[in-house]
Amino acid sequence: MNQPATGFPTDFSRYSAGQEKKALRWEANRLCIVLIAIQALVAVLSLLSRIYLRELGLMGYPLDAFQGVPPILYFLSYASLYLVGLTLPVLLYWGIRRISPVQALPFEPVRPMAAFWMILFGVGVCTTANIPSSMVVSFFKSMGYSGNIPDLPLNEDPFIQVLFFLTLAVIPPLTEELIFRGAILSGLRQFGDTAAIFGSAFLFALYHGNFAQMVFAFPCGLVLAFAVVKTGNLWVAVLIHFINNGTSVLFQLSQFYTDQATASTAYTIYFIGSALAGVGALILLSRRNKSLFRLDNHNSALSASQKFVTTLWNPGAVALILLSLVSAVYVLETY
């Protein structure tokens, strides 16, 4: 059963297709502007923090990987920028539109076992999403590019490794789910679940700003949005996101504690196990809920494809797409 779109009960059966399309275009435009504001704020805060640290005489650390900043301060600064930069624009947006976070964020009661099987399914999808991502990397390597993507520095200091884990595995699931399966998914669900799931997933892919992660993030965004629509609880998506990021970080950290062959074998076992568990969870969910993939698209005069195109055909979305493509090309040429 689909859980209702929290806080957005609009029934477009009373409106023409043109009126619904106009409303969707405005809503998507506002949400894309929020995403652009997030990127701009993070960039400005990053610049200001570097200026401030330089004024305090805290720059000039000998390790180039940490951009001249002491490692602990580097991670604390990065985490703070990420938290403020990603949450403040969303809170301001809700404040301006007088939307209560309690109204916008879905936290409906969900049965523990239903949440467990959905999480298992979601983690399986996110794990297998590495396949198309790896194919994109291989393609660009064949074209003479490195295929590398931006990543945070890491060393053998256990405390730095803890900060590395918190920064990549804990903070992004909280902040990104607040944005994409909170503000964006809830905002788009008034126009139907199908368009909301695909639209929020596409914006999630664009947000990552490089080709390899875009291809990875889109299916992840689909299953995360689907999990929230079906369970009505944002924590389910947060846990899927956390497990996905957390296992990736743990395999990165394993380089300091085991040899490459052992780490590769462990990852292969995890990959196969996660994928099979995801398939098993999907089968069980489908048997328990015959309408698992039946989505509520309201009494709408627009098709799902029309809604998806409208979501991306507005000034904010066009600007976001262009910025994401510029970022992706820059990463391709630079890293």
Phi, psi and omega in degrees: 000135177286136173277146184295153176289109187298123170081359182229079188268020186301133175251110185272009177295339181272357185245159175282167178300321180296319179293319179294318179298319179296318179296317179296318181299317179294317180297313180296321179300314179298317182294322178292325176296324176299317179296321177295320178297323178298312180297319180293317181295318178299318179296317181293315180297323178297315178296315181295322180294322179293320177297316181295316179295324178294320178296328179278356180076024182263002175270167178100012176298139190294342182271115182297331183301331181261019175056034176080007181253140175308136188308315181297315179295326179300311182289321178297319178294314181298315181296319180296316178299319182294316180296311182290313184296328183269333184265325185299312179300324179293316179296321177295319179300312178297321180296315180297320182270003179056046176254123178283137175304326178296326179286323188272330186266126182277115176227053179287150176300140179222139179294137184305317182289326176296319177295319182299312182292325177292321178296317179299317177297315181297318179295322178298317178296314181297323178295313182288343176294346175292339182294304177297329177296317178295325178294321177295316178299315179298321179298313182291329175295322178293340178270003177098003178268162182285329183080003180286154176234159180301140179211160179278148178290161184208146174219188187277357180293120182302323180293321176295323179293324176295315178297322177300315179296313181298320184290325184258333186256337185253310185291313180301317178302324180287310185286317183289325176290325174303318183284302193275316178263357173261276185297310188286310181299315180296321179295325183273342185292340176297344180257008178116146186290321183299309179297324180294318180295310182290321180295314180293325178293320179294318178294325176297320178294314180300322183303330185285339166071016171209151191298318183297315181284332175300313181296325178287317188289332183297306177297326176297316178298323178298311184287328178293316178294319179300318180298319180291318179299318185280329181259337183072018184226120183293333182297332178298314178293321178300317181292319176301313181298317181296315180296318179298308180293319184297316179294322178298316180294319180297322177291328174295319181289337183297340180299336181272351188234354179207170180277166185299320182296316179296317180297319179295319178297316180298319180294320179298317178297316179297316182301311181294316180297318180293317180296315180294321178296322178297318178296316179298319179295321179296317179299315181294316179298320181294323179288324180284332183227099184295339180256031185304318184260015175271119185251150181272110180251015176060181177271080188249145176275351182258145174281165179299322180293322177297319180293320180296315178297318179296324178300327184258354182250077177202160186305317181296316181292318179299316178298318180295318178298315180297316178298319180293320178293319177299315178299317182295320178292320179299314179299318181298320183277337189261319188269000000 
